mmCIF file of C-alpha atoms in Angstrom:
data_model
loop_
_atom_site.group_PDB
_atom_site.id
_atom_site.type_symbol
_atom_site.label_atom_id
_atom_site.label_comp_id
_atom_site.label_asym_id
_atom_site.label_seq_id
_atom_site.Cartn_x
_atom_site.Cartn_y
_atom_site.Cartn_z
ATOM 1 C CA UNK A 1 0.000 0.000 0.000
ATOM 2 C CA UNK A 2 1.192 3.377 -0.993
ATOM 3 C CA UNK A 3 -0.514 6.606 0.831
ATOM 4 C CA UNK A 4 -0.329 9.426 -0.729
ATOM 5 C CA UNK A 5 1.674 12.394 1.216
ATOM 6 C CA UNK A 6 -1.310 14.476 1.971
ATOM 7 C CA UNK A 7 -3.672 11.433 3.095
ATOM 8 C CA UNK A 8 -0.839 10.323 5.138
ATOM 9 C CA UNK A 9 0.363 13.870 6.851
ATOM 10 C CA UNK A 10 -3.642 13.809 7.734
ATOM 11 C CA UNK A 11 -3.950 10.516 9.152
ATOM 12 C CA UNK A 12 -0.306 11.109 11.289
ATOM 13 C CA UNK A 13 -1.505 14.096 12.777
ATOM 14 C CA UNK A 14 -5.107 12.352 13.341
ATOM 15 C CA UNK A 15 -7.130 15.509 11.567
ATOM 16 C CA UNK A 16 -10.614 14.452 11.914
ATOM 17 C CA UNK A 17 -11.243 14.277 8.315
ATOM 18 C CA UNK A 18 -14.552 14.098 6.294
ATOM 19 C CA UNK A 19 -15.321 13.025 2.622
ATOM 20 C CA UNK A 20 -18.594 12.866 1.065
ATOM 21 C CA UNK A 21 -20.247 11.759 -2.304
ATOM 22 C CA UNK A 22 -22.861 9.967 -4.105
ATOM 23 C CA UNK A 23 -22.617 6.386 -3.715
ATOM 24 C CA UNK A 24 -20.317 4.166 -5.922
ATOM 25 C CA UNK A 25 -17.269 7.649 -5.758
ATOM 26 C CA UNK A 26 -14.828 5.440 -4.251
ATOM 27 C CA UNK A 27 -15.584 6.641 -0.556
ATOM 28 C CA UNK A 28 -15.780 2.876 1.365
ATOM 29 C CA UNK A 29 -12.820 2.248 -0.931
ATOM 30 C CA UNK A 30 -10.517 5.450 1.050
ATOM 31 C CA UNK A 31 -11.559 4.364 4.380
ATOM 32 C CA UNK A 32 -10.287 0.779 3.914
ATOM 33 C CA UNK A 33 -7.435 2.633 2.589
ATOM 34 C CA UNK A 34 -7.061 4.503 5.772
ATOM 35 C CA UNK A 35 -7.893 2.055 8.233
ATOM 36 C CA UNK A 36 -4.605 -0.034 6.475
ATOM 37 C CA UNK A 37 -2.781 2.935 6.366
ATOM 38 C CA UNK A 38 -3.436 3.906 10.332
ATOM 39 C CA UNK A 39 -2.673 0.425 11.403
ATOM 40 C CA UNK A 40 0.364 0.409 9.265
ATOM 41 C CA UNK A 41 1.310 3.626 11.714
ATOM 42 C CA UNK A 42 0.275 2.084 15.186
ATOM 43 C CA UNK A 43 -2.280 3.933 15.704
ATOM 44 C CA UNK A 44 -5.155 1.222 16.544
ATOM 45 C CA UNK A 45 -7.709 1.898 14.093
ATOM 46 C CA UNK A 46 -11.316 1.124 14.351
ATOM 47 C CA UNK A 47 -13.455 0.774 11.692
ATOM 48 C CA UNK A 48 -17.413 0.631 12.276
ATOM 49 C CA UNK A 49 -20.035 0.266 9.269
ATOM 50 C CA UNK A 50 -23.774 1.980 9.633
ATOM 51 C CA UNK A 51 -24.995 0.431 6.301
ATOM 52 C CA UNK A 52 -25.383 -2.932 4.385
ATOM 53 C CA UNK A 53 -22.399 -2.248 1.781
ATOM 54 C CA UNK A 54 -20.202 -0.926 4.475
ATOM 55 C CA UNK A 55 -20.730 -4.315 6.936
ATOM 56 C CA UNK A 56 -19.443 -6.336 4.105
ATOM 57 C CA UNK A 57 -16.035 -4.356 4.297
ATOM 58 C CA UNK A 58 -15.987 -5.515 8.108
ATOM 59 C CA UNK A 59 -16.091 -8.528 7.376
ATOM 60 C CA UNK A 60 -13.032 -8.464 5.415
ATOM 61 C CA UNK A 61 -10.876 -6.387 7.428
ATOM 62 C CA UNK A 62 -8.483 -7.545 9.909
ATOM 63 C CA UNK A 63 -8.658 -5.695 13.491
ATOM 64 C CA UNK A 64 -11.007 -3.742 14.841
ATOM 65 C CA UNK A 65 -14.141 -3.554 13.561
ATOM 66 C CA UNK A 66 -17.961 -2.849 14.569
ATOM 67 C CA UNK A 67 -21.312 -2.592 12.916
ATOM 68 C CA UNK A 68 -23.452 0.208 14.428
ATOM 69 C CA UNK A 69 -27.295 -0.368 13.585
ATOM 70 C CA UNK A 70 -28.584 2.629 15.517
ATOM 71 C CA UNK A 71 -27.362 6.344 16.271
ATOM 72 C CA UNK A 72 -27.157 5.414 19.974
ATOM 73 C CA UNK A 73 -24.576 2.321 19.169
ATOM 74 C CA UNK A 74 -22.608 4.702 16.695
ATOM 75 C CA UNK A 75 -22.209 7.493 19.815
ATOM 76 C CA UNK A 76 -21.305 4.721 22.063
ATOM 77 C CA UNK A 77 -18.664 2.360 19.556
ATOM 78 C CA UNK A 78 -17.074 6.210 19.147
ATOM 79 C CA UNK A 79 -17.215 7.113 23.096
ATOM 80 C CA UNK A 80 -15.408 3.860 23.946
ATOM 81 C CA UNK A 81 -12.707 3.643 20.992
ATOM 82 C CA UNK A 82 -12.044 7.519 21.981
ATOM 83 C CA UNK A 83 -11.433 6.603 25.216
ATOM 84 C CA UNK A 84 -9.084 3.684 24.268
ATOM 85 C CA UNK A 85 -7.024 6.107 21.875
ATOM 86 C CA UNK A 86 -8.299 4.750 18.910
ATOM 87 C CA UNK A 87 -8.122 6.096 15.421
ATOM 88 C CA UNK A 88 -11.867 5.978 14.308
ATOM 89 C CA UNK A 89 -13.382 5.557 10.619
ATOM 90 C CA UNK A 90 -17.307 5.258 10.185
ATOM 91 C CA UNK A 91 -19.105 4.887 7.034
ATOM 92 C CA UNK A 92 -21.389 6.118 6.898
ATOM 93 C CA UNK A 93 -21.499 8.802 9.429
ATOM 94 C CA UNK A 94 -24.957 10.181 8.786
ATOM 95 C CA UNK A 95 -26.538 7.064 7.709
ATOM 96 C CA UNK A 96 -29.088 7.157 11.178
ATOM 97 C CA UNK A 97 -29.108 11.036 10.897
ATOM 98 C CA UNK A 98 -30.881 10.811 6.671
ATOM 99 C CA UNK A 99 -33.458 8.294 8.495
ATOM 100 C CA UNK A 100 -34.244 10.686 11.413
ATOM 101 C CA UNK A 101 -33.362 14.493 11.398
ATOM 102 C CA UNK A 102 -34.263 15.725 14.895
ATOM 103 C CA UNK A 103 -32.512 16.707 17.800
ATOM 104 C CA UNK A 104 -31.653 13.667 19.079
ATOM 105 C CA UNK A 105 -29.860 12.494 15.911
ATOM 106 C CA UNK A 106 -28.522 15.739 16.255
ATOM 107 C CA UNK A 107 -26.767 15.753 19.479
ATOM 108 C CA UNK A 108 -25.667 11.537 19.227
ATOM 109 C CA UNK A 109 -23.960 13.119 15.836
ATOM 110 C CA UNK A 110 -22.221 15.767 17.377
ATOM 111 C CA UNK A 111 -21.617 13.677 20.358
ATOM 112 C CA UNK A 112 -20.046 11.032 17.779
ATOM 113 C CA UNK A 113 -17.996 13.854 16.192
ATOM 114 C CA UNK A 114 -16.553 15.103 19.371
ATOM 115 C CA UNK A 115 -15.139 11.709 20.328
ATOM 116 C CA UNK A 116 -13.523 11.789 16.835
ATOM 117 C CA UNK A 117 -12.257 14.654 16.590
ATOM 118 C CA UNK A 118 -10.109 13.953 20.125
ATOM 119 C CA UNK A 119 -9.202 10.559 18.895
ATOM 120 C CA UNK A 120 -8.577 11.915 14.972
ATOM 121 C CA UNK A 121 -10.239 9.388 12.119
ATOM 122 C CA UNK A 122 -12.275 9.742 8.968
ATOM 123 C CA UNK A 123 -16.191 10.050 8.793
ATOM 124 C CA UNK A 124 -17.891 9.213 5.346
ATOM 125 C CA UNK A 125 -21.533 10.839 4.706
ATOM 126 C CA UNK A 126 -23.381 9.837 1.860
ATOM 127 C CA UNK A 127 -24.970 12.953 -0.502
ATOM 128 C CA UNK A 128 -26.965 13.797 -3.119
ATOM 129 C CA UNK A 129 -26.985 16.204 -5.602
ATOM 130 C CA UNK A 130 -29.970 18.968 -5.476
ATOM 131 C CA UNK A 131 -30.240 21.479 -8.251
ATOM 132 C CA UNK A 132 -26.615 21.117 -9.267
ATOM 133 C CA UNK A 133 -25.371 21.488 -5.568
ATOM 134 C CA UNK A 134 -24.117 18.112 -3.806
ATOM 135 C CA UNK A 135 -25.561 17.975 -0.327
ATOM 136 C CA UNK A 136 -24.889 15.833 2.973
ATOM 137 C CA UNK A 137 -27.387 15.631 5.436
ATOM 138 C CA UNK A 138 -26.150 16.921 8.973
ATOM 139 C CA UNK A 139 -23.126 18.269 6.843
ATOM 140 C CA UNK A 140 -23.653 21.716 8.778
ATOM 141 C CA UNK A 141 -22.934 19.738 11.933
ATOM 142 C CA UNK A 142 -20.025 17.409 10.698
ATOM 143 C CA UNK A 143 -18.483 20.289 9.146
ATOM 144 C CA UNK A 144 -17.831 22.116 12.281
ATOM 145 C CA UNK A 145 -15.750 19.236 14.248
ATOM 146 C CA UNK A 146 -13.839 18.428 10.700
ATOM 147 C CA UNK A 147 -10.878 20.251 10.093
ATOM 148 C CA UNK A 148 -10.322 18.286 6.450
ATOM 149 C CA UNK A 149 -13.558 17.774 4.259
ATOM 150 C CA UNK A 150 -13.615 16.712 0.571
ATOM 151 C CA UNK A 151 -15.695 14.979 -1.380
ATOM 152 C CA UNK A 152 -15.578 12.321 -4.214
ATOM 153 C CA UNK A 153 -16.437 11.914 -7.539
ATOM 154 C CA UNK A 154 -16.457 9.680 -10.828
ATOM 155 C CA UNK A 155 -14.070 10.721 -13.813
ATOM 156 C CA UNK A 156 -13.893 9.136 -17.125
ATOM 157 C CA UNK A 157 -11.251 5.876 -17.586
ATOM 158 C CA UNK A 158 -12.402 4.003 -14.187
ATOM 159 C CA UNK A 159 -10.732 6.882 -11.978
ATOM 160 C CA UNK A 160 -12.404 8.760 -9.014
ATOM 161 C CA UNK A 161 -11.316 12.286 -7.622
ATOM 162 C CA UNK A 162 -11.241 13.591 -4.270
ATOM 163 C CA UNK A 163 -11.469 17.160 -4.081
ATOM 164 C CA UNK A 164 -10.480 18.525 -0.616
ATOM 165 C CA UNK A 165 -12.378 21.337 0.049
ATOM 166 C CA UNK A 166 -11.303 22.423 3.470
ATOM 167 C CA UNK A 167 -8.604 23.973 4.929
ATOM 168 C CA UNK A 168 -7.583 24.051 1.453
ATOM 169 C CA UNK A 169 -8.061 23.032 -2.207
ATOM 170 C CA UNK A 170 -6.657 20.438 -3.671
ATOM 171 C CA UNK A 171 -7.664 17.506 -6.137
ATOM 172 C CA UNK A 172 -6.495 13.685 -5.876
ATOM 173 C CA UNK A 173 -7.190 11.256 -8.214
ATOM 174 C CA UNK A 174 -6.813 7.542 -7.350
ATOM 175 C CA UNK A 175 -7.923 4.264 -8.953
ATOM 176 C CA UNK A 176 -9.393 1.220 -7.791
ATOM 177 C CA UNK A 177 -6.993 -1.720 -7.418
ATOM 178 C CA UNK A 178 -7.853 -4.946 -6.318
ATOM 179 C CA UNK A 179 -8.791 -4.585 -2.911
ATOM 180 C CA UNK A 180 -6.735 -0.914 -2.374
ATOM 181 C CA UNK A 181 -6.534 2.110 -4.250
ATOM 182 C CA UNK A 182 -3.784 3.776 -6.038
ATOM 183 C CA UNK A 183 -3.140 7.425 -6.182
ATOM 184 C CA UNK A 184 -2.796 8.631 -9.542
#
């Protein structure tokens, strides 16, 4: 596994980091990325799946991993690998929040936020587009605890782009190869 500089810098310095898209842009695909890439640095990932597709990945990874079926388990499988220093990467972060908008998603997504943002990890939202604008519910909220957001995107010849957004701009491509990715 290669990381690319920027991806790595992020990880090493556990940034909370979030990275959005329409499904099938390659997101799942970065956080398995990560999660090798932060256990390749010691730093004790955790990986934990809100949705179908994501549970699958689980399966297949080796350490740490949880399935969160409710807002309430996300919050607490956060709270506890915060408190055991662990690097933490959900997908999909606002999986319960799209089913549920109200203030108690709310606050169990902030609450899942702050944990990760004081251990450092990578939260994946799904979006949509909406009159030419792509859009992440509770992305108002995850924004504000993420001090790296980007989101992902299809390009032509297989490839995907992640376009970081925040603190700064700055485009990535990568491919999909076998069960990694390569940065282009």
């Amino acid at each position: 596994m290669i990381a690319h500089p920027l991806i790595a810098g992020i990880v090493k310095n556990r940034e909370l980091a979030y990275i959005y898209g329409p499904p099938g842009t390659g997101k799942t695909r970065i956080g398995v990325h990560i999660f090798k890439l932060a256990r390749s640095l010691g730093l004790n990932p955790i990986f934990i799946a809100t949705e179908a597709g994501s549970v699958i990945v689980v399966d297949s990874l080796e350490g740490e991993a949880r399935v969160a079926r409710t807002a309430d388990d996300l919050a607490r499988h956060a709270g506890e690998a915060s408190l055991k220093g662990m690097y933490i990467i959900v997908d999909t972060i606002n999986s319960h929040y799209r089913v549920e908008p109200n203030m108690y998603s709310r606050r169990l997504l902030a609450a899942t936020l702050a944990f990760m943002r004081v251990a450092g990890g990578l939260a994946l939202g799904q979006a949509s587009e909406f009159s030419g604008t792509l859009r992440s519910p509770g992305m108002k909220i995850v924004e504000r605890y993420a001090k790296v957001v980007g989101y992902t995107s299809r390009v032509e010849g297989g490839k995907f782009m992640l376009k970081i957004v925040k603190p700064w701009e700055k485009i990535l491509l990568f491919k999909v190869e076998g069960e990694d990715l390569r940065w282009l």
